[in-house]
Amino acid sequence: MDFLAVLNEIDNFIWGPPLLVLLVGTGILLTIRLHLLQIFKLPKALSLIFRAQNAGSGDIDSFKALCTALSATVGTGNIVGVATAIHAGGPGALFWMWMAAFFGMATKYAEGLLAVKYRETDEKGEIAGGPMYYIKNGMGEKYKWLGGLFAFFGVLVAYFGIGTFAQVNSIVDITKMTIGLDPVWTGAILTIFVAAITIGGLQSIAAAASRIVPAMAFIYFLSTIGVLLVFADKVPAAVSMIFESAFTTTAATGGFLGATVMMAMKNGVARGVFSNESGLGSAPIVAAAAKTKWPAEQGLISMTGTFIDTIVICTLTGLTLVVTGVWCGMENGAALTNAAFTSAFPVFGGYMLLVGLVLFAFTTILGWNYYGERCMIYLVGTKGVLPYRLVFILLIASGAFLKLEAIWILADIVNGLMAIPNLIALLFLSGICVRETKKYMDHLKTGKPYEEYED
């Protein structure tokens, strides 16, 4: 068995039923313990995006924290990942993405809450938080090694996974396919922009994200709505097909080979988690930097990230694939979504997707640069920041020319390994999440300040 085959076996084992059950199971447990908070408190959470108090200590306001988290979360998974899931599992995969997102909202809430609850201030006076800190400060010093394990895998994901090659290759492919731009020029332009923004640290990244993320979400929303309007008569049948295919085998049609319910479920859950990152522990790293006194307040704001990412954006992508009928063709990934856009708008559909994909991938690079940097600081201190940033920029520059299958598989592996320490901590600290939630809900009724509550 060669090296690539061994990596594939490891990847299939890590992303097999045990991890998917742990990911979804954690969300189910938190949903029960928090009394369906993602349903009953969603209106409150959405209102907090723009009306949070921003009264506590922190480096950035809650809106910028959400935008930075969304910049990393809303990426190629929303376009390429959805297409891959439906291509392999049929339209029913989208239903299982919704299920993963529904329970993932409770998970993301807990992550944001714990990030604020157990954050620290580093030697430069900046806020430091995320799974490694709520493992150390919440579970206790004897579990510090588990936080170190999370941080180690976090750096690897930033360097070799979601943060670099996956995004750079997507940008290179779509620009070459749509406008014929040479990968050398794409790589050079991308490297300059990434370097200019990331050298400035969190403030620079958050400022860029708070401008780009709302704009890119709005542009992509209008683009997909445009496709759905062109095929408006097919929308009811498409929705019906999504629900039917989730519970019955999808028959082979066109270039589609057919899919079982298990295939739809596995692809939907796996791609859903990969897209919204609920349970992976990435978003709480930046949630910790939000200006707030209330851990539960930031938890609610963080929860909206999963709602926006999967329930809104992934749904729009999935519907465009189903209503246009391209899902049963021979294409896959970005080419499949491109086929959907061009079937609605033959002249400029490809350009619409180009703008969306480039913005999605670029902002993911920015967000993951910050995540990896905070993980590096946890491991070696602030002296590791400059070397980390330089290596990250070099990897972005080389990403336009590297297409090593082994690196992609390795990225998937470290992505899964990163989730395990975080999920253990979420299960261990679920009682804290319940207690902090009760405090905040009481505060909303009584106006009692945080300092008056017993810890």
Short mmCIF file of C-alpha atoms in Angstrom, two decimals:
data_model
loop_
_atom_site.label_atom_id
_atom_site.label_comp_id
_atom_site.label_asym_id
_atom_site.label_seq_id
_atom_site.Cartn_x
_atom_site.Cartn_y
_atom_site.Cartn_z
CA MET A 1 0.00 0.00 0.00
CA ASP A 2 1.55 3.35 -1.08
CA PHE A 3 1.65 6.57 0.94
CA LEU A 4 -1.40 8.09 -0.79
CA ALA A 5 -3.49 4.99 -0.13
CA VAL A 6 -2.48 5.06 3.56
CA LEU A 7 -3.51 8.71 3.82
CA ASN A 8 -6.85 7.88 2.18
CA GLU A 9 -7.45 5.10 4.69
CA ILE A 10 -6.68 7.45 7.61
CA ASP A 11 -8.93 10.13 6.13
CA ASN A 12 -11.83 7.72 5.65
CA PHE A 13 -11.39 6.49 9.23
CA ILE A 14 -11.26 9.98 10.80
CA TRP A 15 -14.19 11.32 8.76
CA GLY A 16 -16.13 8.10 9.18
CA PRO A 17 -19.25 7.54 11.29
CA PRO A 18 -17.53 8.05 14.71
CA LEU A 19 -16.53 11.68 14.08
CA LEU A 20 -19.76 12.55 12.26
CA VAL A 21 -21.75 11.02 15.14
CA LEU A 22 -19.61 12.97 17.65
CA LEU A 23 -20.13 16.22 15.73
CA VAL A 24 -23.88 15.86 15.30
CA GLY A 25 -24.29 14.16 18.70
CA THR A 26 -22.66 17.11 20.46
CA GLY A 27 -25.09 19.43 18.67
CA ILE A 28 -28.06 17.26 19.65
CA LEU A 29 -26.99 17.17 23.33
CA LEU A 30 -26.51 20.96 23.43
CA THR A 31 -29.84 21.47 21.64
CA ILE A 32 -31.59 19.44 24.35
CA ARG A 33 -29.75 21.07 27.26
CA LEU A 34 -30.35 24.57 25.85
CA HIS A 35 -34.05 23.87 25.15
CA LEU A 36 -34.02 24.42 21.35
CA LEU A 37 -32.32 27.79 21.76
CA GLN A 38 -31.49 27.91 18.02
CA ILE A 39 -35.23 28.16 17.28
CA PHE A 40 -36.61 30.28 20.09
CA LYS A 41 -33.71 32.73 20.32
CA LEU A 42 -32.85 33.05 16.62
CA PRO A 43 -34.78 36.35 16.18
CA LYS A 44 -32.91 37.78 19.18
CA ALA A 45 -29.59 36.50 17.78
CA LEU A 46 -30.21 38.09 14.37
CA SER A 47 -31.12 41.43 15.99
CA LEU A 48 -27.90 41.36 18.04
CA ILE A 49 -25.77 41.36 14.87
CA PHE A 50 -26.39 45.11 14.58
CA ARG A 51 -27.61 45.96 18.09
CA ALA A 52 -25.14 44.24 20.44
CA GLN A 53 -24.08 46.37 23.42
CA ASN A 54 -20.33 46.16 22.65
CA ALA A 55 -19.78 47.32 26.23
CA GLY A 56 -17.19 44.89 27.57
CA SER A 57 -13.47 44.42 27.11
CA GLY A 58 -12.33 43.17 23.72
CA ASP A 59 -10.38 44.11 20.60
CA ILE A 60 -13.20 44.46 18.04
CA ASP A 61 -16.97 44.95 18.10
CA SER A 62 -19.33 41.97 17.80
CA PHE A 63 -20.25 42.74 14.19
CA LYS A 64 -16.60 42.69 13.09
CA ALA A 65 -16.04 39.49 15.07
CA LEU A 66 -18.96 37.85 13.23
CA CYS A 67 -17.75 39.14 9.85
CA THR A 68 -14.23 37.84 10.50
CA ALA A 69 -15.66 34.44 11.49
CA LEU A 70 -17.91 34.45 8.42
CA SER A 71 -14.97 35.45 6.23
CA ALA A 72 -13.30 32.17 7.18
CA THR A 73 -16.50 30.10 7.20
CA VAL A 74 -18.19 31.30 4.01
CA GLY A 75 -15.79 29.98 1.41
CA THR A 76 -15.46 27.45 -1.37
CA GLY A 77 -17.51 25.00 0.72
CA ASN A 78 -20.61 27.09 -0.02
CA ILE A 79 -20.08 26.72 -3.77
CA VAL A 80 -17.76 23.76 -4.39
CA GLY A 81 -18.74 21.79 -1.25
CA VAL A 82 -22.49 21.95 -1.94
CA ALA A 83 -21.93 20.90 -5.54
CA THR A 84 -19.74 17.98 -4.44
CA ALA A 85 -22.33 16.83 -1.88
CA ILE A 86 -25.23 16.90 -4.36
CA HIS A 87 -23.13 15.34 -7.14
CA ALA A 88 -22.33 12.36 -4.88
CA GLY A 89 -25.47 12.09 -2.72
CA GLY A 90 -28.19 13.59 -4.88
CA PRO A 91 -30.54 16.50 -4.01
CA GLY A 92 -31.33 14.85 -0.64
CA ALA A 93 -27.82 15.77 0.55
CA LEU A 94 -29.03 19.37 0.92
CA PHE A 95 -31.63 18.27 3.48
CA TRP A 96 -28.92 16.60 5.56
CA MET A 97 -26.82 19.76 5.30
CA TRP A 98 -29.77 21.56 6.91
CA MET A 99 -29.89 18.98 9.69
CA ALA A 100 -26.15 19.37 10.34
CA ALA A 101 -26.62 23.15 10.42
CA PHE A 102 -29.64 23.00 12.73
CA PHE A 103 -27.78 21.10 15.45
CA GLY A 104 -24.57 22.93 14.50
CA MET A 105 -26.17 26.22 15.53
CA ALA A 106 -26.32 24.99 19.14
CA THR A 107 -22.69 23.89 18.87
CA LYS A 108 -21.60 27.26 17.45
CA TYR A 109 -23.52 29.03 20.23
CA ALA A 110 -21.63 27.05 22.88
CA GLU A 111 -18.30 27.74 21.18
CA GLY A 112 -18.86 31.50 21.11
CA LEU A 113 -20.08 31.54 24.72
CA LEU A 114 -17.12 29.58 26.07
CA ALA A 115 -14.65 31.63 24.01
CA VAL A 116 -15.70 34.83 25.82
CA LYS A 117 -16.11 33.14 29.20
CA TYR A 118 -12.53 31.80 29.31
CA ARG A 119 -10.55 34.31 27.22
CA GLU A 120 -7.25 35.85 28.37
CA THR A 121 -5.08 38.85 27.53
CA ASP A 122 -1.72 38.00 25.94
CA GLU A 123 1.67 39.66 26.52
CA LYS A 124 0.89 42.30 23.86
CA GLY A 125 -2.36 43.24 25.59
CA GLU A 126 -4.52 41.59 22.92
CA ILE A 127 -7.41 39.24 23.62
CA ALA A 128 -6.56 35.54 23.30
CA GLY A 129 -9.30 32.93 23.25
CA GLY A 130 -10.76 29.88 21.58
CA PRO A 131 -10.86 26.14 22.33
CA MET A 132 -7.27 25.99 23.62
CA TYR A 133 -8.16 28.55 26.30
CA TYR A 134 -11.52 27.14 27.34
CA ILE A 135 -9.86 23.74 27.55
CA LYS A 136 -7.09 25.11 29.80
CA ASN A 137 -9.16 27.56 31.88
CA GLY A 138 -12.46 25.68 31.88
CA MET A 139 -11.41 22.04 32.11
CA GLY A 140 -8.27 22.77 34.14
CA GLU A 141 -4.48 22.97 33.74
CA LYS A 142 -4.13 19.19 33.60
CA TYR A 143 -5.90 19.29 30.21
CA LYS A 144 -3.62 21.99 28.83
CA TRP A 145 -2.00 19.39 26.54
CA LEU A 146 -5.39 18.89 24.85
CA GLY A 147 -5.50 22.61 24.08
CA GLY A 148 -1.97 22.34 22.70
CA LEU A 149 -3.09 19.50 20.45
CA PHE A 150 -5.95 21.64 19.13
CA ALA A 151 -3.57 24.58 18.48
CA PHE A 152 -1.05 22.33 16.68
CA PHE A 153 -3.70 20.96 14.34
CA GLY A 154 -5.10 24.50 13.93
CA VAL A 155 -1.76 25.75 12.57
CA LEU A 156 -1.60 22.79 10.17
CA VAL A 157 -5.14 23.48 8.90
CA ALA A 158 -4.28 27.17 8.39
CA TYR A 159 -1.07 26.29 6.54
CA PHE A 160 -2.05 23.24 4.51
CA GLY A 161 -5.83 22.98 4.67
CA ILE A 162 -8.73 25.39 4.48
CA GLY A 163 -6.52 28.47 4.84
CA THR A 164 -4.28 28.26 1.81
CA PHE A 165 -4.15 25.66 -0.96
CA ALA A 166 -7.89 24.86 -1.16
CA GLN A 167 -8.78 28.54 -1.56
CA VAL A 168 -5.87 29.52 -3.84
CA ASN A 169 -6.52 26.59 -6.19
CA SER A 170 -10.21 27.50 -6.39
CA ILE A 171 -9.37 31.11 -7.29
CA VAL A 172 -6.78 30.00 -9.88
CA ASP A 173 -9.19 27.51 -11.48
CA ILE A 174 -12.18 29.86 -11.73
CA THR A 175 -10.15 32.84 -13.08
CA LYS A 176 -8.46 30.62 -15.67
CA MET A 177 -11.77 28.97 -16.68
CA THR A 178 -13.75 32.24 -16.89
CA ILE A 179 -11.35 34.95 -18.08
CA GLY A 180 -8.24 32.95 -19.04
CA LEU A 181 -5.98 34.67 -16.51
CA ASP A 182 -2.55 33.08 -16.18
CA PRO A 183 -2.07 31.36 -12.76
CA VAL A 184 1.21 33.29 -12.32
CA TRP A 185 -0.65 36.61 -12.37
CA THR A 186 -3.44 35.27 -10.18
CA GLY A 187 -0.91 34.03 -7.61
CA ALA A 188 1.05 37.31 -7.64
CA ILE A 189 -2.03 39.54 -7.22
CA LEU A 190 -3.45 37.31 -4.50
CA THR A 191 -0.17 37.24 -2.56
CA ILE A 192 0.14 41.05 -2.61
CA PHE A 193 -3.42 41.56 -1.32
CA VAL A 194 -3.09 38.89 1.39
CA ALA A 195 0.27 40.28 2.57
CA ALA A 196 -1.03 43.87 2.66
CA ILE A 197 -4.01 42.94 4.86
CA THR A 198 -2.64 40.19 7.12
CA ILE A 199 0.54 42.02 8.16
CA GLY A 200 -1.77 44.50 9.96
CA GLY A 201 -3.14 41.74 12.24
CA LEU A 202 -6.68 41.40 13.58
CA GLN A 203 -7.68 45.06 13.26
CA SER A 204 -6.74 45.08 9.56
CA ILE A 205 -8.36 41.69 8.87
CA ALA A 206 -11.55 42.62 10.77
CA ALA A 207 -11.81 45.96 8.96
CA ALA A 208 -11.47 44.26 5.57
CA ALA A 209 -13.90 41.47 6.52
CA SER A 210 -16.58 43.89 7.79
CA ARG A 211 -16.57 45.56 4.35
CA ILE A 212 -16.12 42.53 2.07
CA VAL A 213 -18.34 39.93 3.80
CA PRO A 214 -21.67 41.85 3.69
CA ALA A 215 -20.95 42.89 0.09
CA MET A 216 -20.02 39.39 -1.08
CA ALA A 217 -23.02 37.81 0.65
CA PHE A 218 -25.35 40.38 -0.97
CA ILE A 219 -23.81 39.91 -4.43
CA TYR A 220 -24.04 36.11 -4.22
CA PHE A 221 -27.59 36.33 -2.84
CA LEU A 222 -28.72 38.46 -5.81
CA SER A 223 -26.91 36.16 -8.27
CA THR A 224 -28.53 32.97 -7.00
CA ILE A 225 -31.96 34.62 -6.64
CA GLY A 226 -31.57 35.68 -10.29
CA VAL A 227 -31.04 32.03 -11.32
CA LEU A 228 -34.03 30.91 -9.23
CA LEU A 229 -36.24 33.59 -10.82
CA VAL A 230 -35.33 32.36 -14.30
CA PHE A 231 -36.35 28.82 -13.27
CA ALA A 232 -39.13 29.92 -10.89
CA ASP A 233 -41.58 27.33 -12.23
CA LYS A 234 -39.18 24.53 -11.24
CA VAL A 235 -38.63 25.65 -7.61
CA PRO A 236 -41.60 23.79 -6.00
CA ALA A 237 -40.60 20.51 -7.70
CA ALA A 238 -36.96 21.05 -6.66
CA VAL A 239 -37.90 21.53 -3.00
CA SER A 240 -40.07 18.40 -3.16
CA MET A 241 -37.20 16.44 -4.71
CA ILE A 242 -34.81 17.54 -1.93
CA PHE A 243 -37.12 16.18 0.77
CA GLU A 244 -37.98 12.98 -1.12
CA SER A 245 -34.34 12.21 -1.98
CA ALA A 246 -33.33 12.63 1.67
CA PHE A 247 -35.33 9.53 2.64
CA THR A 248 -35.46 7.46 -0.55
CA THR A 249 -32.81 6.23 -2.97
CA THR A 250 -32.13 8.70 -5.79
CA ALA A 251 -32.39 6.95 -9.15
CA ALA A 252 -29.63 7.22 -11.74
CA THR A 253 -30.38 9.89 -14.33
CA GLY A 254 -28.20 11.53 -16.97
CA GLY A 255 -24.60 11.45 -15.77
CA PHE A 256 -25.70 10.89 -12.15
CA LEU A 257 -25.03 7.34 -10.93
CA GLY A 258 -27.73 7.23 -8.28
CA ALA A 259 -27.38 7.47 -4.51
CA THR A 260 -28.63 5.69 -1.41
CA VAL A 261 -30.11 7.47 1.61
CA MET A 262 -26.86 6.76 3.48
CA MET A 263 -24.82 8.44 0.71
CA ALA A 264 -27.07 11.49 0.83
CA MET A 265 -26.82 11.63 4.62
CA LYS A 266 -23.04 11.15 4.79
CA ASN A 267 -22.27 13.69 2.05
CA GLY A 268 -24.76 16.22 3.38
CA VAL A 269 -23.57 16.06 6.99
CA ALA A 270 -19.84 15.97 6.10
CA ARG A 271 -20.03 18.85 3.59
CA GLY A 272 -22.36 20.80 5.89
CA VAL A 273 -19.90 20.60 8.76
CA PHE A 274 -17.02 21.42 6.42
CA SER A 275 -18.89 24.50 5.19
CA ASN A 276 -20.19 26.00 8.46
CA GLU A 277 -17.33 24.67 10.67
CA SER A 278 -19.65 24.12 13.65
CA GLY A 279 -17.73 21.95 16.10
CA LEU A 280 -14.34 22.41 14.44
CA GLY A 281 -13.41 25.15 16.93
CA SER A 282 -12.26 27.79 14.46
CA ALA A 283 -14.90 30.54 14.89
CA PRO A 284 -14.53 30.88 18.71
CA ILE A 285 -10.92 32.02 18.20
CA VAL A 286 -12.17 35.34 16.84
CA ALA A 287 -15.43 35.37 18.85
CA ALA A 288 -13.25 35.72 21.97
CA ALA A 289 -12.03 39.12 20.74
CA ALA A 290 -15.55 40.64 20.69
CA LYS A 291 -16.31 43.59 22.97
CA THR A 292 -18.92 42.14 25.30
CA LYS A 293 -19.50 41.41 28.99
CA TRP A 294 -21.92 38.59 28.24
CA PRO A 295 -20.59 35.24 26.97
CA ALA A 296 -24.13 34.20 25.96
CA GLU A 297 -24.59 37.37 23.91
CA GLN A 298 -21.58 36.54 21.76
CA GLY A 299 -22.76 32.92 21.63
CA LEU A 300 -26.02 34.06 20.03
CA ILE A 301 -24.19 36.24 17.51
CA SER A 302 -21.80 33.39 16.67
CA MET A 303 -24.79 31.09 16.15
CA THR A 304 -26.05 33.29 13.31
CA GLY A 305 -22.87 32.44 11.39
CA THR A 306 -24.05 28.86 10.87
CA PHE A 307 -27.54 30.08 9.93
CA ILE A 308 -26.17 32.51 7.32
CA ASP A 309 -23.59 30.06 5.98
CA THR A 310 -25.72 26.94 5.53
CA ILE A 311 -29.42 27.72 5.93
CA VAL A 312 -29.12 30.75 3.61
CA ILE A 313 -26.08 30.57 1.32
CA CYS A 314 -25.71 26.78 0.90
CA THR A 315 -29.47 26.48 0.35
CA LEU A 316 -29.34 29.04 -2.46
CA THR A 317 -26.44 27.21 -4.11
CA GLY A 318 -28.17 23.83 -3.75
CA LEU A 319 -31.46 25.10 -5.19
CA THR A 320 -29.72 26.57 -8.25
CA LEU A 321 -28.12 23.17 -8.93
CA VAL A 322 -31.44 21.32 -8.63
CA VAL A 323 -33.76 23.72 -10.51
CA THR A 324 -31.38 23.99 -13.47
CA GLY A 325 -31.02 20.19 -13.64
CA VAL A 326 -27.21 20.34 -13.89
CA TRP A 327 -26.81 18.17 -10.75
CA CYS A 328 -27.35 15.03 -12.85
CA GLY A 329 -24.73 16.03 -15.44
CA MET A 330 -21.08 15.03 -15.70
CA GLU A 331 -19.54 18.12 -14.07
CA ASN A 332 -18.55 18.38 -10.41
CA GLY A 333 -17.37 21.05 -7.96
CA ALA A 334 -17.05 24.63 -9.23
CA ALA A 335 -17.71 23.51 -12.82
CA LEU A 336 -21.12 22.16 -11.73
CA THR A 337 -22.14 25.45 -10.10
CA ASN A 338 -20.76 27.31 -13.13
CA ALA A 339 -23.01 25.19 -15.37
CA ALA A 340 -26.03 26.20 -13.25
CA PHE A 341 -25.23 29.92 -13.54
CA THR A 342 -24.51 29.82 -17.29
CA SER A 343 -27.70 27.84 -17.98
CA ALA A 344 -29.65 30.79 -16.55
CA PHE A 345 -27.40 33.57 -17.87
CA PRO A 346 -25.31 32.22 -20.81
CA VAL A 347 -23.43 35.48 -21.41
CA PHE A 348 -22.47 36.66 -17.94
CA GLY A 349 -23.40 33.77 -15.59
CA GLY A 350 -19.78 32.64 -15.39
CA TYR A 351 -18.67 36.13 -14.36
CA MET A 352 -21.30 36.22 -11.60
CA LEU A 353 -19.90 33.01 -10.14
CA LEU A 354 -16.34 34.28 -10.62
CA VAL A 355 -17.00 37.31 -8.39
CA GLY A 356 -18.69 35.21 -5.69
CA LEU A 357 -16.09 32.45 -5.60
CA VAL A 358 -13.08 34.79 -5.62
CA LEU A 359 -14.49 36.90 -2.76
CA PHE A 360 -15.51 33.82 -0.76
CA ALA A 361 -12.11 32.18 -1.14
CA PHE A 362 -10.13 35.38 -0.52
CA THR A 363 -11.90 36.18 2.74
CA THR A 364 -11.45 32.59 3.92
CA ILE A 365 -7.70 33.05 3.50
CA LEU A 366 -7.83 36.18 5.69
CA GLY A 367 -9.88 34.54 8.44
CA TRP A 368 -7.75 31.41 8.60
CA ASN A 369 -4.57 33.48 8.68
CA TYR A 370 -5.81 34.92 11.98
CA TYR A 371 -6.93 31.54 13.35
CA GLY A 372 -3.56 29.96 12.67
CA GLU A 373 -1.76 32.97 14.15
CA ARG A 374 -3.65 32.69 17.46
CA CYS A 375 -2.92 28.96 17.57
CA MET A 376 0.78 29.69 17.01
CA ILE A 377 0.76 32.26 19.83
CA TYR A 378 -0.73 29.65 22.18
CA LEU A 379 2.07 27.22 21.27
CA VAL A 380 5.17 29.48 21.25
CA GLY A 381 4.09 32.98 22.32
CA THR A 382 3.96 36.24 20.36
CA LYS A 383 7.50 35.72 19.05
CA GLY A 384 6.02 33.22 16.61
CA VAL A 385 3.74 35.79 14.91
CA LEU A 386 6.14 37.22 12.29
CA PRO A 387 7.61 33.84 11.21
CA TYR A 388 4.07 32.45 11.00
CA ARG A 389 2.86 35.32 8.78
CA LEU A 390 5.87 35.06 6.45
CA VAL A 391 5.42 31.30 5.98
CA PHE A 392 1.67 31.81 5.40
CA ILE A 393 2.34 34.40 2.67
CA LEU A 394 4.92 32.10 1.01
CA LEU A 395 2.39 29.25 0.99
CA ILE A 396 -0.19 31.53 -0.64
CA ALA A 397 2.36 32.41 -3.33
CA SER A 398 3.17 28.75 -4.00
CA GLY A 399 -0.46 27.61 -3.81
CA ALA A 400 -1.14 28.69 -7.38
CA PHE A 401 1.30 26.05 -8.64
CA LEU A 402 0.79 23.18 -6.18
CA LYS A 403 -1.88 20.56 -6.82
CA LEU A 404 -0.65 17.67 -4.75
CA GLU A 405 -3.41 15.21 -3.94
CA ALA A 406 -1.59 14.14 -0.77
CA ILE A 407 -1.75 17.70 0.61
CA TRP A 408 -5.53 17.84 0.10
CA ILE A 409 -6.03 14.53 1.91
CA LEU A 410 -3.67 15.61 4.70
CA ALA A 411 -5.69 18.83 5.03
CA ASP A 412 -8.88 16.83 5.48
CA ILE A 413 -7.19 14.70 8.14
CA VAL A 414 -5.89 17.60 10.28
CA ASN A 415 -9.27 19.31 9.89
CA GLY A 416 -10.94 16.33 11.52
CA LEU A 417 -8.27 15.98 14.19
CA MET A 418 -8.71 19.66 15.08
CA ALA A 419 -12.39 19.04 15.89
CA ILE A 420 -11.86 16.22 18.41
CA PRO A 421 -10.29 18.22 21.31
CA ASN A 422 -12.90 20.96 20.80
CA LEU A 423 -15.84 18.54 20.91
CA ILE A 424 -14.49 16.92 24.08
CA ALA A 425 -14.35 20.38 25.70
CA LEU A 426 -17.88 21.28 24.57
CA LEU A 427 -19.27 18.10 26.12
CA PHE A 428 -17.26 18.62 29.31
CA LEU A 429 -18.33 22.27 29.66
CA SER A 430 -21.96 21.96 28.51
CA GLY A 431 -23.15 22.68 32.07
CA ILE A 432 -21.32 26.04 32.01
CA CYS A 433 -23.14 26.87 28.76
CA VAL A 434 -26.49 26.19 30.45
CA ARG A 435 -25.59 28.34 33.50
CA GLU A 436 -24.32 31.29 31.42
CA THR A 437 -27.43 31.12 29.25
CA LYS A 438 -29.69 31.36 32.31
CA LYS A 439 -27.72 34.39 33.54
CA TYR A 440 -28.15 36.22 30.25
CA MET A 441 -31.84 35.42 29.90
CA ASP A 442 -32.41 36.67 33.46
CA HIS A 443 -30.43 39.83 32.64
CA LEU A 444 -32.70 40.51 29.65
CA LYS A 445 -35.72 40.43 32.00
CA THR A 446 -34.26 42.24 35.03
CA GLY A 447 -31.39 44.37 33.68
CA LYS A 448 -29.13 42.99 36.40
CA PRO A 449 -25.40 43.54 35.56
CA TYR A 450 -23.07 40.60 34.92
CA GLU A 451 -20.94 41.33 37.98
CA GLU A 452 -23.84 40.65 40.37
CA TYR A 453 -24.28 37.05 39.24
CA GLU A 454 -22.45 34.30 41.10
CA ASP A 455 -20.06 32.23 39.03
#
